[in-house]
Short mmCIF file of C-alpha atoms in Angstrom, two decimals:
data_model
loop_
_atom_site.label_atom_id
_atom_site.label_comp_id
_atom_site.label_asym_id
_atom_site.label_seq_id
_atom_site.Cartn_x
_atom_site.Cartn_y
_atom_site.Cartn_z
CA UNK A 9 0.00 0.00 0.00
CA UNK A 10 1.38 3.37 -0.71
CA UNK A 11 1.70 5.74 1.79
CA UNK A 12 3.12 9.34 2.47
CA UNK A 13 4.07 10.34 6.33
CA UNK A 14 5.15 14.06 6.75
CA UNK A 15 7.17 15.36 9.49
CA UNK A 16 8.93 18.55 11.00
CA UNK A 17 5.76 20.80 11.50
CA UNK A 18 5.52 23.25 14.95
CA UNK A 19 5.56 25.98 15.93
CA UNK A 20 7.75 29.26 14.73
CA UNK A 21 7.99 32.43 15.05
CA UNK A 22 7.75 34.98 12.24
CA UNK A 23 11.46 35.07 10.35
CA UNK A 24 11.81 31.44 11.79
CA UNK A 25 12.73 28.26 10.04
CA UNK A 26 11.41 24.96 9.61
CA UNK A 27 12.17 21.53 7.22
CA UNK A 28 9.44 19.35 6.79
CA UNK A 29 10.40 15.93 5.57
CA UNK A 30 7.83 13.11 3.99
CA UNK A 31 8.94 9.35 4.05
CA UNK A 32 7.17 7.56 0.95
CA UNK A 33 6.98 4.01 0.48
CA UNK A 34 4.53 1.29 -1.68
CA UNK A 35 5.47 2.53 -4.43
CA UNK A 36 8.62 3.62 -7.09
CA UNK A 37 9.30 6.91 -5.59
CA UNK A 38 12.26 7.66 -8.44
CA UNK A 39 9.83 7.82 -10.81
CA UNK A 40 7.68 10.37 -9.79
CA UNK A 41 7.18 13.90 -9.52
CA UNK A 42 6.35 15.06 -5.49
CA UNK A 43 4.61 18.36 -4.31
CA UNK A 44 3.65 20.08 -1.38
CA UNK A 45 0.24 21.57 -1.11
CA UNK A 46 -0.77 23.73 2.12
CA UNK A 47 -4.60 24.28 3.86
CA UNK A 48 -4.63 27.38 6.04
CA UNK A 49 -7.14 27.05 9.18
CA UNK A 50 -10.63 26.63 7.74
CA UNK A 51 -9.39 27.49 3.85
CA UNK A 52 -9.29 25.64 1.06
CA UNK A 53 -6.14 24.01 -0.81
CA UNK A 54 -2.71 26.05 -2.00
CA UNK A 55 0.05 24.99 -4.20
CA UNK A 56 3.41 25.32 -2.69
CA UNK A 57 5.97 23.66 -4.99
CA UNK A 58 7.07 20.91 -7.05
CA UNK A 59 9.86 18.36 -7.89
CA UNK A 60 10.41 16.43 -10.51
CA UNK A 61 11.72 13.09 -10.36
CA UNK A 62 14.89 13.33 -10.71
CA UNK A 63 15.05 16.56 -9.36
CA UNK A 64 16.63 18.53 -11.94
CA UNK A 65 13.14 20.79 -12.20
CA UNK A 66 11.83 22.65 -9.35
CA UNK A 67 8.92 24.85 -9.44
CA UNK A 68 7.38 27.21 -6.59
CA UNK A 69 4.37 29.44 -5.92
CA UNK A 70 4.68 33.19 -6.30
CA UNK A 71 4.21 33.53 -2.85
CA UNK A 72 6.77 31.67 -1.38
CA UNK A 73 9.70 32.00 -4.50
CA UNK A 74 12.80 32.71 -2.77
CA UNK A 75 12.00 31.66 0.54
CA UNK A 76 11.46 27.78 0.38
CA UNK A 77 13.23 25.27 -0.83
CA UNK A 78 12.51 22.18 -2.18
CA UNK A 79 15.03 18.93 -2.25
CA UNK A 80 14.16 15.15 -2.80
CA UNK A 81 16.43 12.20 -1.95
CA UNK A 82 15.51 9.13 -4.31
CA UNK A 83 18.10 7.22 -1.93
CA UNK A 84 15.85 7.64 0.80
CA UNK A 85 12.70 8.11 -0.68
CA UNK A 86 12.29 11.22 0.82
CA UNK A 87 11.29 14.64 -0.06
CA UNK A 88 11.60 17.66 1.19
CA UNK A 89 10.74 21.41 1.84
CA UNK A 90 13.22 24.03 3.87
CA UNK A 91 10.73 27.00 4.72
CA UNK A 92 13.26 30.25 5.71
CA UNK A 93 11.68 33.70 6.95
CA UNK A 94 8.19 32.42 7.74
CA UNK A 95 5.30 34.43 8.21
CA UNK A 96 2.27 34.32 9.40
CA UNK A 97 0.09 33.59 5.96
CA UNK A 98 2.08 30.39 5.88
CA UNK A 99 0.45 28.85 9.04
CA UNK A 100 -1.15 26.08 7.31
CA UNK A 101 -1.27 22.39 7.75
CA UNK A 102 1.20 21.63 4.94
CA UNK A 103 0.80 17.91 2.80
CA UNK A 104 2.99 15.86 1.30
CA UNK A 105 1.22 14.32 -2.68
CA UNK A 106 2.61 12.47 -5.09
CA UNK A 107 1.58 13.68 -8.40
CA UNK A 108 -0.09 11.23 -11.08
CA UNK A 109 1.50 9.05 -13.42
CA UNK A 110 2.87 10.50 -15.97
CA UNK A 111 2.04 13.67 -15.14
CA UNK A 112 4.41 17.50 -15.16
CA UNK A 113 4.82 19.31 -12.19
CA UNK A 114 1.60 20.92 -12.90
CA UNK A 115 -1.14 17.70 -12.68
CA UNK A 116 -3.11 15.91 -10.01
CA UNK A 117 -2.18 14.25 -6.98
CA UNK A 118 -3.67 10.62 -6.61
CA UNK A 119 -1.50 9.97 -3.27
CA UNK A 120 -1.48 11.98 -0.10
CA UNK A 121 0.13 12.41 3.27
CA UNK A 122 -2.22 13.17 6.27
CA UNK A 123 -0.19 16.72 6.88
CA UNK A 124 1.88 18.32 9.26
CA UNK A 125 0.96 21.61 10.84
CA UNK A 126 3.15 24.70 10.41
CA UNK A 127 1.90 27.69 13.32
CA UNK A 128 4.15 31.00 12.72
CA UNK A 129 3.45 33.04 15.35
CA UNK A 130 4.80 35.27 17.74
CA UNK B 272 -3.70 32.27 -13.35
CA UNK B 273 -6.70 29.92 -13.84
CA UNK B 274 -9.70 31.13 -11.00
CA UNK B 275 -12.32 28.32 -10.45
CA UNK B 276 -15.22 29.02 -8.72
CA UNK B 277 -17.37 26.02 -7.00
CA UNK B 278 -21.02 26.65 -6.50
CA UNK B 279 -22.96 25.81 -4.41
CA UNK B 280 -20.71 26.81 -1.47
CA UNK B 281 -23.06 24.34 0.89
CA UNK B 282 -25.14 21.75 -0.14
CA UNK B 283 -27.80 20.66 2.13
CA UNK B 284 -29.27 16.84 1.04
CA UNK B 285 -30.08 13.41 2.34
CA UNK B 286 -28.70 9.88 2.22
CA UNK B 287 -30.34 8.72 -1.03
CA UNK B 288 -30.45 11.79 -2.49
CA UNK B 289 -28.51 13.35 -6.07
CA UNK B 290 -25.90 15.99 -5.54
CA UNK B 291 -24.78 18.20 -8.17
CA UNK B 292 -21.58 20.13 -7.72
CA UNK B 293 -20.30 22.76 -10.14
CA UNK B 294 -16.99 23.76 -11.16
CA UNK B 295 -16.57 26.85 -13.50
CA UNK B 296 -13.27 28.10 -14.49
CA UNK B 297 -12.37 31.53 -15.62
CA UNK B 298 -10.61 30.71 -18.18
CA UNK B 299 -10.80 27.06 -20.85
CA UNK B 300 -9.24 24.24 -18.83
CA UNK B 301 -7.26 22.59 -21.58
CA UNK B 302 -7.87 18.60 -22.30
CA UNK B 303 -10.30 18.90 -19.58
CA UNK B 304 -7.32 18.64 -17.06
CA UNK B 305 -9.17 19.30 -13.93
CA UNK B 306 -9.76 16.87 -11.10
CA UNK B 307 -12.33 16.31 -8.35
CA UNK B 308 -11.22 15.69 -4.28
CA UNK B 309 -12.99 14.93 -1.25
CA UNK B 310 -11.93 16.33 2.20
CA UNK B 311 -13.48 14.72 5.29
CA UNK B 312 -13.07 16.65 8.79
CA UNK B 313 -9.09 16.10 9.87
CA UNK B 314 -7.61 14.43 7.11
CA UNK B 315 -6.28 14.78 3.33
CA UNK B 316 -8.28 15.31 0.55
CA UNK B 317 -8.81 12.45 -1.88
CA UNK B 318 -8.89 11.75 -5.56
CA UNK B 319 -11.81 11.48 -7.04
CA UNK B 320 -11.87 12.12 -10.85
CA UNK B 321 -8.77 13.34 -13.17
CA UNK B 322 -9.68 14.48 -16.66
CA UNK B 323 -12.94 15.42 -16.13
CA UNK B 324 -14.53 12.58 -15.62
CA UNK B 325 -11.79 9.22 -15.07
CA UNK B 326 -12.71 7.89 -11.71
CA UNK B 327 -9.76 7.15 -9.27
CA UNK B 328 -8.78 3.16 -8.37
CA UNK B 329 -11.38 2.22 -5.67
CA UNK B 330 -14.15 5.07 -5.82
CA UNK B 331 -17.46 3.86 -6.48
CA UNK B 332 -19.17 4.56 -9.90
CA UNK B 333 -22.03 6.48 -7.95
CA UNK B 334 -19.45 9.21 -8.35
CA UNK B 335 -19.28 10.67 -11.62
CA UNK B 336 -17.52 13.70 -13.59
CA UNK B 337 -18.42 15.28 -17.15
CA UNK B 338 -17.44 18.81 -18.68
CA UNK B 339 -15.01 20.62 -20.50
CA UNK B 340 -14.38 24.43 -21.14
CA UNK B 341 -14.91 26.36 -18.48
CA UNK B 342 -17.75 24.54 -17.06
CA UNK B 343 -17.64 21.08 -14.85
CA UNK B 344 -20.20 19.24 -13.23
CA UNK B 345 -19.62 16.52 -10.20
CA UNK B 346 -22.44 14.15 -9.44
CA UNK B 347 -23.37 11.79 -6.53
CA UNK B 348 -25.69 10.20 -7.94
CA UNK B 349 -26.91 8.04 -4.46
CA UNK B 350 -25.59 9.87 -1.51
CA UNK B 351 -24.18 7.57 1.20
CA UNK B 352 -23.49 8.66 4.79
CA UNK B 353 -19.62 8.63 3.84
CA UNK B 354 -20.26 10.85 1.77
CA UNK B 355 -20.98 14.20 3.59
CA UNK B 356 -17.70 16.26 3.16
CA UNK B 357 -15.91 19.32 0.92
CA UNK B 358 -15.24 18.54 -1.91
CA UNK B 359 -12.47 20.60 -4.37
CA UNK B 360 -11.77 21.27 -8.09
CA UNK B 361 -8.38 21.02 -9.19
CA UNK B 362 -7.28 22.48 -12.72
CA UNK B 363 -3.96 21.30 -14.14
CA UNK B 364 -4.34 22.26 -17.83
CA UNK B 365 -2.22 25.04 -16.91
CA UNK B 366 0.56 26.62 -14.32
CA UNK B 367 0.06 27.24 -11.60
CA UNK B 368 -2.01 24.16 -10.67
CA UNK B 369 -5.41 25.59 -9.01
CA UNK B 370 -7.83 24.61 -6.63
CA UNK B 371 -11.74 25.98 -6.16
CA UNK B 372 -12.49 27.21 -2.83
CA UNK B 373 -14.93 24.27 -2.18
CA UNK B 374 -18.06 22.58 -1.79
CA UNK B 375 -19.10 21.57 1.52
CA UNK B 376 -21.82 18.98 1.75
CA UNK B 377 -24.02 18.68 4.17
CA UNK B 378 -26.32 16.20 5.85
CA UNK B 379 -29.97 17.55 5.86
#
């Protein structure tokens, strides 16, 4: 059965860091592209970023371009997401999703972590 | 970007019952790329349909997706008790990837 656990959520305070981490397993995780999508308290669903499979393409939301960071290691089937000078907008409980096969980094996600919950505040 | 707009925003109906959920874009989704989800209380959404109307592995075919342009439709066509949740349109005919703000359905 496939499965995606995230990790690494708490709580921050504004200009904080935080890395969440998702362990995959049950399926090929090489071979497919991974992105995080984020659900602020009582709000619907935001895209955050992207990675291909191999990781040479990353791709990122306007709104947080230049402040996370995305990073997958196929060794450990493990992806990533290194969130620098957080704010408050980006309390959210952030999942893990594997997009579909043979989809871009743009596509739907058929497989998806239960979330970890990211609080900035002061 | 692409905007989507889900109407109703609550849905009031009984076990038994149709629901009929709209999605309508504010632009053309292209090859009908957009996808249906299902959020109960406290945990992750779910795949429902991709490509308008291609059910996921293990949802039941009382679930059912049709459309194209700008304008999609997702129908229930026996509600179940399980069934009572939000439910989300996803476009991914174009970047970014974007979500409606949701359908929450209620029991009556």
């Amino acid at each position: 059965e496939m499965h995606l656990v995230e990790s690494g959520g708490g709580l921050v305070k504004p200009g904080g860091s935080l890395r969440l981490s998702c362990a995959a397993s049950g399926f090929t995780f090489s071979s497919y592209v991974m992105t995080w999508v984020r659900q602020a308290p009582g709000k619907g669903l935001d895209w955050v970023s992207s990675i291909t499979s191999s990781g040479s393409y990353i791709y990122y939301a306007g709104s947080v371009k230049g402040r996370f960071t995305i990073s997958r290691d196929n060794t450990k089937n493990s992806v990533h997401l290194q969130m620098d000078s957080l704010r408050a907008e980006d309390t959210a409980v952030y999942y893990c999703a594997r997009i579909g096969p043979g989809g871009d980094y743009y596509y739907y996600m058929d497989v998806w972590g239960k979330g970890t919950t990211v609080t900035v505040s002061s | 970007e692409i905007v989507l707009t889900q109407s109703p925003g609550t849905l009031s109906l009984s076990p038994g019952e149709r629901a009929t959920l709209s999605c309508r874009a504010s632009q053309s989704v292209s090859s009908r790329f957009l996808a249906w989800y299902q959020q109960k209380p406290g945990q992750a959404p779910r795949l429902l349909i991709y490509g308008a109307s291609s059910r996921a592995t293990g949802i039941p075919d009382r679930f059912s997706g049709i459309g194209s342009g700008t304008d999609f439709t997702l129908t229930i066509s026996r509600l179940e008790p399980e069934d009572f949740a939000v439910y989300y349109c996803q476009q991914y005919g174009s970047s970014p990837i974007t979500f409606g703000q949701g359908t929450r359905l209620e029991i009556k």
